[in-house]
Short mmCIF file of N, CA and C in Angstrom, two decimals:
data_model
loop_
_atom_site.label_atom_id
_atom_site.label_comp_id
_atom_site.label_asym_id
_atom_site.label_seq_id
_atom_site.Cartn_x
_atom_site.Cartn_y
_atom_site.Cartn_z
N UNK A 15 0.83 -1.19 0.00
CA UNK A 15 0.00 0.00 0.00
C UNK A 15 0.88 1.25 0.00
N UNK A 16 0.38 2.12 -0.39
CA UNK A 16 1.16 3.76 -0.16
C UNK A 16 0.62 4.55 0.19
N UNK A 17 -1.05 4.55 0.50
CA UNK A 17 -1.02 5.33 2.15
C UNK A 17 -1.05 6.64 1.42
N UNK A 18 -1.59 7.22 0.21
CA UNK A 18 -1.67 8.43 -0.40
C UNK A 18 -3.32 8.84 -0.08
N UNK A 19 -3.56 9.65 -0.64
CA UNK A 19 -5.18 10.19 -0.73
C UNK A 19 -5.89 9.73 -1.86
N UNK A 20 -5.05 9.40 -3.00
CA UNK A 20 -6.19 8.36 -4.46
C UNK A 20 -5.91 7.17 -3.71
N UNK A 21 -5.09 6.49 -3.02
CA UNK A 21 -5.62 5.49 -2.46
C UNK A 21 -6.44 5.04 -1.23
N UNK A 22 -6.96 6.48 -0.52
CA UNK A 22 -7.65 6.25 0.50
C UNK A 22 -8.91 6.63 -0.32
N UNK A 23 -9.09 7.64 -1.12
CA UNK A 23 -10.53 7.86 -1.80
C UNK A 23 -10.58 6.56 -2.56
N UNK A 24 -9.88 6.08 -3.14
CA UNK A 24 -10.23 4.32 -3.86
C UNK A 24 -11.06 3.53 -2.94
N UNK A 25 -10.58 3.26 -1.59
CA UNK A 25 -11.03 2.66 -0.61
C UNK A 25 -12.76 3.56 0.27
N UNK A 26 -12.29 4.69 0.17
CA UNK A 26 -13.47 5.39 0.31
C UNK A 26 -14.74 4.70 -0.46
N UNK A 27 -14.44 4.90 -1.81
CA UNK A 27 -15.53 4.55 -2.63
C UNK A 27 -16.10 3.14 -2.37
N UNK A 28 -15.72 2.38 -2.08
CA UNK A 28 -16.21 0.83 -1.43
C UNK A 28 -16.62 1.07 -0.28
N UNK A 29 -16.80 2.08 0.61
CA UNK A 29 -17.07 2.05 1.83
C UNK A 29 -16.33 1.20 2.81
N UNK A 30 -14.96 1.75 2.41
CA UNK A 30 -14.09 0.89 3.45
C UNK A 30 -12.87 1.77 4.07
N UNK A 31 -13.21 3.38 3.99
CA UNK A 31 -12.45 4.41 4.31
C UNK A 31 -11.61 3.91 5.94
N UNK A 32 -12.72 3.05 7.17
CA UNK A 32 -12.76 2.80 8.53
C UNK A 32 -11.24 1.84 8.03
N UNK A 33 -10.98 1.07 7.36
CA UNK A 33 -10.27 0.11 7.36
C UNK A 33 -9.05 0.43 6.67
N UNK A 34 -8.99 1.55 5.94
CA UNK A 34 -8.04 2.49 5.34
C UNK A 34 -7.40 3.20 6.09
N UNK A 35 -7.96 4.17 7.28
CA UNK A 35 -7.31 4.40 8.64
C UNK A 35 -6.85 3.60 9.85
N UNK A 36 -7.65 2.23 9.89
CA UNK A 36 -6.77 1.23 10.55
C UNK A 36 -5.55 0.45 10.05
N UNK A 37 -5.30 0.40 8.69
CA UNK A 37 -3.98 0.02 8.77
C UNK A 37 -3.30 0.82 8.54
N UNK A 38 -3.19 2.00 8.05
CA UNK A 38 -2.47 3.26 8.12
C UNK A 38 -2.07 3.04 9.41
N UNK A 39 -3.27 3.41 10.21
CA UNK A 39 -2.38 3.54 11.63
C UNK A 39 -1.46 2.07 12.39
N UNK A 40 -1.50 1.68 11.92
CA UNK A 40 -1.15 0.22 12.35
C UNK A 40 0.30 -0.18 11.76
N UNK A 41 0.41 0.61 10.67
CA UNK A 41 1.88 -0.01 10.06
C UNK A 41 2.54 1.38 9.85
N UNK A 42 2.73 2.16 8.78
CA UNK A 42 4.00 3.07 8.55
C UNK A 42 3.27 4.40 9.17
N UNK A 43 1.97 4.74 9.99
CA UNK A 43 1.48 5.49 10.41
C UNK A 43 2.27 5.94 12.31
N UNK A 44 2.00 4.36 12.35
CA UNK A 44 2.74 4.32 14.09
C UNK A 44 2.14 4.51 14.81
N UNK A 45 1.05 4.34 15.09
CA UNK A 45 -0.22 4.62 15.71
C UNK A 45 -0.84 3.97 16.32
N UNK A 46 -0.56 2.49 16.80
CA UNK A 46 -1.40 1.36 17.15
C UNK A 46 -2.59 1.89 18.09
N UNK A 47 -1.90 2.35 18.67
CA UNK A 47 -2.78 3.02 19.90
C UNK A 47 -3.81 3.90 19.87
N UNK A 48 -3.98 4.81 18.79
CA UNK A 48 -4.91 5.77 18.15
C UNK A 48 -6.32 4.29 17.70
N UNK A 49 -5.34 3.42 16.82
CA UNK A 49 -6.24 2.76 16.06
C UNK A 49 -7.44 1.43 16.93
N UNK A 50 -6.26 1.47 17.84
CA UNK A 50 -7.08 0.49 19.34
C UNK A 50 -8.29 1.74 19.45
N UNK A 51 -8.18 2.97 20.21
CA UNK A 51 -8.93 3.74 20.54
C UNK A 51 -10.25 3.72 19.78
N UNK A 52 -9.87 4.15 18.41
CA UNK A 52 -10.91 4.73 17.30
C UNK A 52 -11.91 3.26 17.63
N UNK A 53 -11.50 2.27 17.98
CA UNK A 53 -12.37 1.22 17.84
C UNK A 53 -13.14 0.95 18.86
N UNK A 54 -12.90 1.33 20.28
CA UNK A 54 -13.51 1.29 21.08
C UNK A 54 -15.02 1.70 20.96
N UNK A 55 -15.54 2.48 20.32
CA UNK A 55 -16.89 2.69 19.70
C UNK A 55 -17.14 2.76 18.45
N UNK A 56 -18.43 3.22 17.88
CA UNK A 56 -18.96 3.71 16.89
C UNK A 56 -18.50 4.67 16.09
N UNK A 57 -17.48 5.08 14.84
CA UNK A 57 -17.61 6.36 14.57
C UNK A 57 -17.52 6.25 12.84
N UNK A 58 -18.31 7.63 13.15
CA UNK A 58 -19.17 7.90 11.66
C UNK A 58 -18.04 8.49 10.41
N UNK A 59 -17.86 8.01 9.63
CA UNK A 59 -16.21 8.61 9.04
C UNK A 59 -16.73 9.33 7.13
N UNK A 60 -16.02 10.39 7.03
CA UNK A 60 -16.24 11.14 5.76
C UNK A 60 -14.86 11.68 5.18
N UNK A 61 -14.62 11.41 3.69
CA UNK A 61 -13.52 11.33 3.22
C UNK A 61 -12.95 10.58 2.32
N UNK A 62 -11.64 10.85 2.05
CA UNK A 62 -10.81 11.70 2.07
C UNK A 62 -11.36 13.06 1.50
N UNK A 63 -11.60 14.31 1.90
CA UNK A 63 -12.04 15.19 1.03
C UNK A 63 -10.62 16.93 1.60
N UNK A 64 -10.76 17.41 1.24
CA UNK A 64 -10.10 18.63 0.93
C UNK A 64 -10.31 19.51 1.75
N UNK A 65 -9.68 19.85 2.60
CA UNK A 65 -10.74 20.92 3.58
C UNK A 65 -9.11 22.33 3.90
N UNK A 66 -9.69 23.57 4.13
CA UNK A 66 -8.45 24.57 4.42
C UNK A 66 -7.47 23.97 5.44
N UNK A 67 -6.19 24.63 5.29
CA UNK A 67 -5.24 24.07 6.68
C UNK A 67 -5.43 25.04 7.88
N UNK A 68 -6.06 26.05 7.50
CA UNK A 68 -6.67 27.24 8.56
C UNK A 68 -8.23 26.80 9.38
N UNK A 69 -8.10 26.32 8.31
CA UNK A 69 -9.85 25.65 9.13
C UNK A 69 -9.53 24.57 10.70
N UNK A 70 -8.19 24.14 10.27
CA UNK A 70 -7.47 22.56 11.19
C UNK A 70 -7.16 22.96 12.61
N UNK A 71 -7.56 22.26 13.98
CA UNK A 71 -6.60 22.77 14.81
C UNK A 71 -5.47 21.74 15.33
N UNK A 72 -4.40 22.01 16.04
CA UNK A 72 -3.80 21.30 16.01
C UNK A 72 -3.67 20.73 17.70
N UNK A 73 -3.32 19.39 18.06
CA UNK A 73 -3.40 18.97 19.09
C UNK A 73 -2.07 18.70 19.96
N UNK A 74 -1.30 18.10 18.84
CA UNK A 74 0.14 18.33 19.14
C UNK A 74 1.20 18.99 18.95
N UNK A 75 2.20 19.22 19.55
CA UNK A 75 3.20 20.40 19.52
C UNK A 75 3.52 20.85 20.85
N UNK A 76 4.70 21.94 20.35
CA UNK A 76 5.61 22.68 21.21
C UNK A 76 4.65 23.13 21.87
N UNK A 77 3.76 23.95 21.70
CA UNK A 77 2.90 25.14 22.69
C UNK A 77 2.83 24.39 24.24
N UNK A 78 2.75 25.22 24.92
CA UNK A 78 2.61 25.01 26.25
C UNK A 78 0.80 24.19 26.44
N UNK A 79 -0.01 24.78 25.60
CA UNK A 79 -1.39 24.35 25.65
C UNK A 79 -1.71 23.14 24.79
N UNK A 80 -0.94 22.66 23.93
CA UNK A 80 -1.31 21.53 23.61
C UNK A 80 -1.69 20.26 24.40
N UNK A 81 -2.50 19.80 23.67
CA UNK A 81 -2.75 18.36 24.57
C UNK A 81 -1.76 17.36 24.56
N UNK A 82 -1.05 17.34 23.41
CA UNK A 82 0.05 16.27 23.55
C UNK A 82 1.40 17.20 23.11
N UNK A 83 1.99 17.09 23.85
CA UNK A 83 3.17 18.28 24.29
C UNK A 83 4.68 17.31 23.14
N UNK A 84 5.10 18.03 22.45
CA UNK A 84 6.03 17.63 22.02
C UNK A 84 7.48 18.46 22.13
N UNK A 85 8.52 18.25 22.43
CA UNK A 85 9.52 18.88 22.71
C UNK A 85 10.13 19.82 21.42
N UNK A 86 9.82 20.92 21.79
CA UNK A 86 10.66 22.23 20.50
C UNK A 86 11.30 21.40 19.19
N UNK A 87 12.42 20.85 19.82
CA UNK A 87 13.55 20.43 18.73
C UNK A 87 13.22 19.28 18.21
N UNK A 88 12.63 18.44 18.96
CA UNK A 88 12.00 17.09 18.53
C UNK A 88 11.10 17.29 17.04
N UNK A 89 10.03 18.74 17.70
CA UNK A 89 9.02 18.64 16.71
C UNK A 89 9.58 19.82 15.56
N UNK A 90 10.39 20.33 15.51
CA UNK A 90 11.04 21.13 14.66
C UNK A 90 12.02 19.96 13.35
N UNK A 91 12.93 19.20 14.20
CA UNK A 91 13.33 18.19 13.10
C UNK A 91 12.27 17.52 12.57
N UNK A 92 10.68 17.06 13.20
CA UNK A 92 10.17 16.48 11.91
C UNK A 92 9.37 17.33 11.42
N UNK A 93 9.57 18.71 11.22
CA UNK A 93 8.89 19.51 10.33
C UNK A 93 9.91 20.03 9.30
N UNK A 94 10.71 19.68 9.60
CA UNK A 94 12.27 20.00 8.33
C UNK A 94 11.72 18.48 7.51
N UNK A 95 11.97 17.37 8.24
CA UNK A 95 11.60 16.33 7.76
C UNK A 95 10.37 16.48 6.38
N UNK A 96 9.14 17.00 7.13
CA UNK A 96 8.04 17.22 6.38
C UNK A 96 8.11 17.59 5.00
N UNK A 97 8.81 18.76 5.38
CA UNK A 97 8.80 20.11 4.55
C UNK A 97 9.40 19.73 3.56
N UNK A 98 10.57 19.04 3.68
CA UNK A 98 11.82 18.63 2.42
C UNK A 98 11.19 17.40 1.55
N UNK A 99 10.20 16.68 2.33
CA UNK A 99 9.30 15.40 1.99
C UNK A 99 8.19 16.36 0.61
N UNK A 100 7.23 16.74 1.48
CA UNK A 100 6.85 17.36 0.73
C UNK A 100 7.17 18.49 -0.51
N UNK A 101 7.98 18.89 -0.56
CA UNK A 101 8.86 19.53 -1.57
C UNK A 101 9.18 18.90 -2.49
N UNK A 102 9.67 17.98 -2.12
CA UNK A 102 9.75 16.76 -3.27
C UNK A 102 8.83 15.77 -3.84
N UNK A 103 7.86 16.10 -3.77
CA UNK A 103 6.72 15.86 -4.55
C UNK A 103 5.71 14.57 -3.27
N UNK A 104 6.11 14.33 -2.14
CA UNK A 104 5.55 13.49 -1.26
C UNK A 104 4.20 13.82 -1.46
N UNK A 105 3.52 12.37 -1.81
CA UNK A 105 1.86 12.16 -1.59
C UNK A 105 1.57 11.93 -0.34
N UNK A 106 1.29 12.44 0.78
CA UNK A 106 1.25 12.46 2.11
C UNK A 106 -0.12 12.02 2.50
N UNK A 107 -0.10 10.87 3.57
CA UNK A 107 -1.34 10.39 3.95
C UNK A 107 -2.26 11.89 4.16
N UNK A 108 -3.44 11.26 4.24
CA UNK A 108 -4.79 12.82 4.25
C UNK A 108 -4.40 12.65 6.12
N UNK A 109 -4.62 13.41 6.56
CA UNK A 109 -5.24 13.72 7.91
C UNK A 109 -5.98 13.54 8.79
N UNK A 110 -6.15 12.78 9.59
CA UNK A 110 -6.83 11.90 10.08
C UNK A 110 -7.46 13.01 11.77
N UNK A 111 -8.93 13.83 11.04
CA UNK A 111 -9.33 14.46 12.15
C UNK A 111 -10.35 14.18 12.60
N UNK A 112 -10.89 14.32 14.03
CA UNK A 112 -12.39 14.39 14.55
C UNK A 112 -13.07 16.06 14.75
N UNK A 113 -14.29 15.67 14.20
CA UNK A 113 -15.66 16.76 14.57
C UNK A 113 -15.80 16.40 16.03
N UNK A 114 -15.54 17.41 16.53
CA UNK A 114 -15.86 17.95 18.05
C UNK A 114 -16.44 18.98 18.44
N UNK A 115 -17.74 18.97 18.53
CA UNK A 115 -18.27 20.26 18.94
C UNK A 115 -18.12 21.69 18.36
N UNK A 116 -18.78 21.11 16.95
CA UNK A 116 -18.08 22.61 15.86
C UNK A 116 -16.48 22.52 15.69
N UNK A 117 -15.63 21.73 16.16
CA UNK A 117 -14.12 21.94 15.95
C UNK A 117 -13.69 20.83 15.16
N UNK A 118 -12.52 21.33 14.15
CA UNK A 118 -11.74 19.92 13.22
C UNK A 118 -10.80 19.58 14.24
N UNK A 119 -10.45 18.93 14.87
CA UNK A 119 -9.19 18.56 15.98
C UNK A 119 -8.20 17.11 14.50
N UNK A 120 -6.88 18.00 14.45
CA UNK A 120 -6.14 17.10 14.16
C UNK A 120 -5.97 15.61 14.73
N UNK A 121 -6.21 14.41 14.67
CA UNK A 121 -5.42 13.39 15.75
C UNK A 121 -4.59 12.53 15.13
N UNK A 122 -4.58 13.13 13.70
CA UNK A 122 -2.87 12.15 13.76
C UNK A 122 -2.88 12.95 11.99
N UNK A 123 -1.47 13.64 12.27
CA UNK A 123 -1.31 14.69 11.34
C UNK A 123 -0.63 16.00 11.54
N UNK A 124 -0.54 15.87 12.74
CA UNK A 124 -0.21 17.17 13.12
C UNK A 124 1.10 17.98 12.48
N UNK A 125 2.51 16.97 12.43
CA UNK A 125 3.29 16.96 11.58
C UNK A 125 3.31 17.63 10.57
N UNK A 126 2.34 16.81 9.75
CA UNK A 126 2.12 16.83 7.63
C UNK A 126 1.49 18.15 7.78
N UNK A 127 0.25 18.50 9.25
CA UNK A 127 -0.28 19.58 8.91
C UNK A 127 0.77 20.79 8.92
N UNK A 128 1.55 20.86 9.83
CA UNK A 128 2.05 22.01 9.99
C UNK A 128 3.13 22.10 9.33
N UNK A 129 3.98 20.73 8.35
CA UNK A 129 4.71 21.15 7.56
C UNK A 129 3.74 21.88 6.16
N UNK A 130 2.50 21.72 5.99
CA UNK A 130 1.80 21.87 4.95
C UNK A 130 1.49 23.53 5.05
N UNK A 131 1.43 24.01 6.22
CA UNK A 131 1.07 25.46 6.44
C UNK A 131 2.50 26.56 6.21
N UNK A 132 3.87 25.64 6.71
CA UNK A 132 5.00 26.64 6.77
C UNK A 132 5.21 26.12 4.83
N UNK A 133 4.51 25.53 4.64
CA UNK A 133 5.09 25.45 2.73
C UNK A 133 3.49 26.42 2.06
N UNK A 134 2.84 27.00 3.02
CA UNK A 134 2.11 27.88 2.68
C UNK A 134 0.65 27.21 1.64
N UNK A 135 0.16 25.64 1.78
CA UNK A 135 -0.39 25.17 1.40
C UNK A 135 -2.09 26.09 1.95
N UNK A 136 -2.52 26.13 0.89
CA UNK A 136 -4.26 26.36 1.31
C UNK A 136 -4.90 25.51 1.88
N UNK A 137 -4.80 24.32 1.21
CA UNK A 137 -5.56 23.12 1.24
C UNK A 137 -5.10 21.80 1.64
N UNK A 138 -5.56 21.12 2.17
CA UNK A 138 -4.85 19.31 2.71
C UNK A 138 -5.82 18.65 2.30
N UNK A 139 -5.64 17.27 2.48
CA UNK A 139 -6.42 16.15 2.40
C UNK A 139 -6.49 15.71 3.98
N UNK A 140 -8.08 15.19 4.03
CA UNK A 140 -8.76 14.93 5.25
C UNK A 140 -9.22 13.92 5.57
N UNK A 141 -9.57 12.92 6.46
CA UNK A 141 -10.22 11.79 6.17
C UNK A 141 -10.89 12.26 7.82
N UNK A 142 -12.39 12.84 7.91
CA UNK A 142 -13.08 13.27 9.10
C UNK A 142 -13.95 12.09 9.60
N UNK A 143 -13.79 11.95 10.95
CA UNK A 143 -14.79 11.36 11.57
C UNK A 143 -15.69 12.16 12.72
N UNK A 144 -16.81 11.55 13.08
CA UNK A 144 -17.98 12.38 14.58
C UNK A 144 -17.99 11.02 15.51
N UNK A 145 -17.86 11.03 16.10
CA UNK A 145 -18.23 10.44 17.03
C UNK A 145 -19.77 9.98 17.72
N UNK A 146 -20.41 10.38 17.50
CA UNK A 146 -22.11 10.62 17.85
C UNK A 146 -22.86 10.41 16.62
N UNK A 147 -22.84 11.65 15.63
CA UNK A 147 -23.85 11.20 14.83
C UNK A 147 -23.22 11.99 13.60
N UNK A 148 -23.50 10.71 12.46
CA UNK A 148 -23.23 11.25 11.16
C UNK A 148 -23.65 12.06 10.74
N UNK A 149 -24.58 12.96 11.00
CA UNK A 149 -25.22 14.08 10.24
C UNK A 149 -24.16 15.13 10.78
N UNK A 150 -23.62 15.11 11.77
CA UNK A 150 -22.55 16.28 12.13
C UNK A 150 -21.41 16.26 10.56
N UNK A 151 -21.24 15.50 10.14
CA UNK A 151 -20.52 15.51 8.87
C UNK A 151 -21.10 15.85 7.60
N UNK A 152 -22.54 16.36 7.65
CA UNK A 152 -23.06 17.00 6.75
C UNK A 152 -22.62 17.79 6.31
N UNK A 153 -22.39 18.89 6.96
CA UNK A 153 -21.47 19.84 6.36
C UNK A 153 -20.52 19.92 4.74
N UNK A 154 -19.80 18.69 5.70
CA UNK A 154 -18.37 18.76 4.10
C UNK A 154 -19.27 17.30 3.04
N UNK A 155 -20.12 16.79 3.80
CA UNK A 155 -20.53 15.81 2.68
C UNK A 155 -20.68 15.81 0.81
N UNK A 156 -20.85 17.59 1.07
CA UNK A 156 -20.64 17.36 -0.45
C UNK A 156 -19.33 17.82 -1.23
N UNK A 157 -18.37 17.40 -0.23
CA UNK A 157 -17.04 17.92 -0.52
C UNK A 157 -16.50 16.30 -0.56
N UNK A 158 -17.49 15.70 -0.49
CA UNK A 158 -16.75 14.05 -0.70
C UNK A 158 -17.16 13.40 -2.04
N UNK A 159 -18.16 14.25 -2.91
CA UNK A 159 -18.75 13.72 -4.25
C UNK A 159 -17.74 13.92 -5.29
#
């Protein structure tokens, strides 16, 4: 697999987007633990579709307020990482966020996102889930046709 966005919208289209983010996260994603989580319930998933990188928030990082705190230099080398990836033409997995209460919350992306903003990108690839109820994903639904 390569874990791009025509191959998660491929999988999209079969209605198998849920199983497209579990092995992502499971093999070159690094994530086991995200992907244990996501399974613990129900969730309603829409995607891969296109959404602003301004629209995104982010969860991890340097900031003192983040939820998952990453060390300055730590998260600075993999945004050089990113950046030089992407520059060179990298098809970068979509973004793997939750609808929370009116909010896009990054949860695994944070990286790709913020190398995608310092390369001054408008736009990313998304793969959104709700937790509660699919109609909260109405919204971008017709950003998935």
């Amino acid at each position: 697999m390569k874990f791009t966005a025509e191959e998660a919208i491929q999988f999209s289209k079969y209605g198998c987007i849920e199983e497209w983010v579990h092995i992502f996260l499971k093999t070159i994603g690094n994530n086991s633990s995200f992907s244990d989580g996501l399974k613990l319930q129900k969730r309603y998933w829409l995607g891969p579709i296109q959404l602003s990188v301004s629209e995104l928030q982010r969860c991890c990082g340097p900031e003192e307020h983040m939820e998952y705190h990453n060390p300055l230099d730590d998260w600075e080398k993999h945004i050089e990482t990113f950046c030089d990836l992407i520059q060179k033409g990298w098809e970068y997995p979509p973004l793997i966020v939750q609808h929370l209460e009116g909010k896009l919350i990054i949860r695994d992306g944070n990286h790709r996102h913020e190398a995608l903003r310092r390369l001054h990108y408008q736009n990313c690839w998304v793969i959104l889930w709700d937790s509660d109820n699919p109609s909260n994903l109405s919204r971008w639904s017709r950003l998935d046709e």
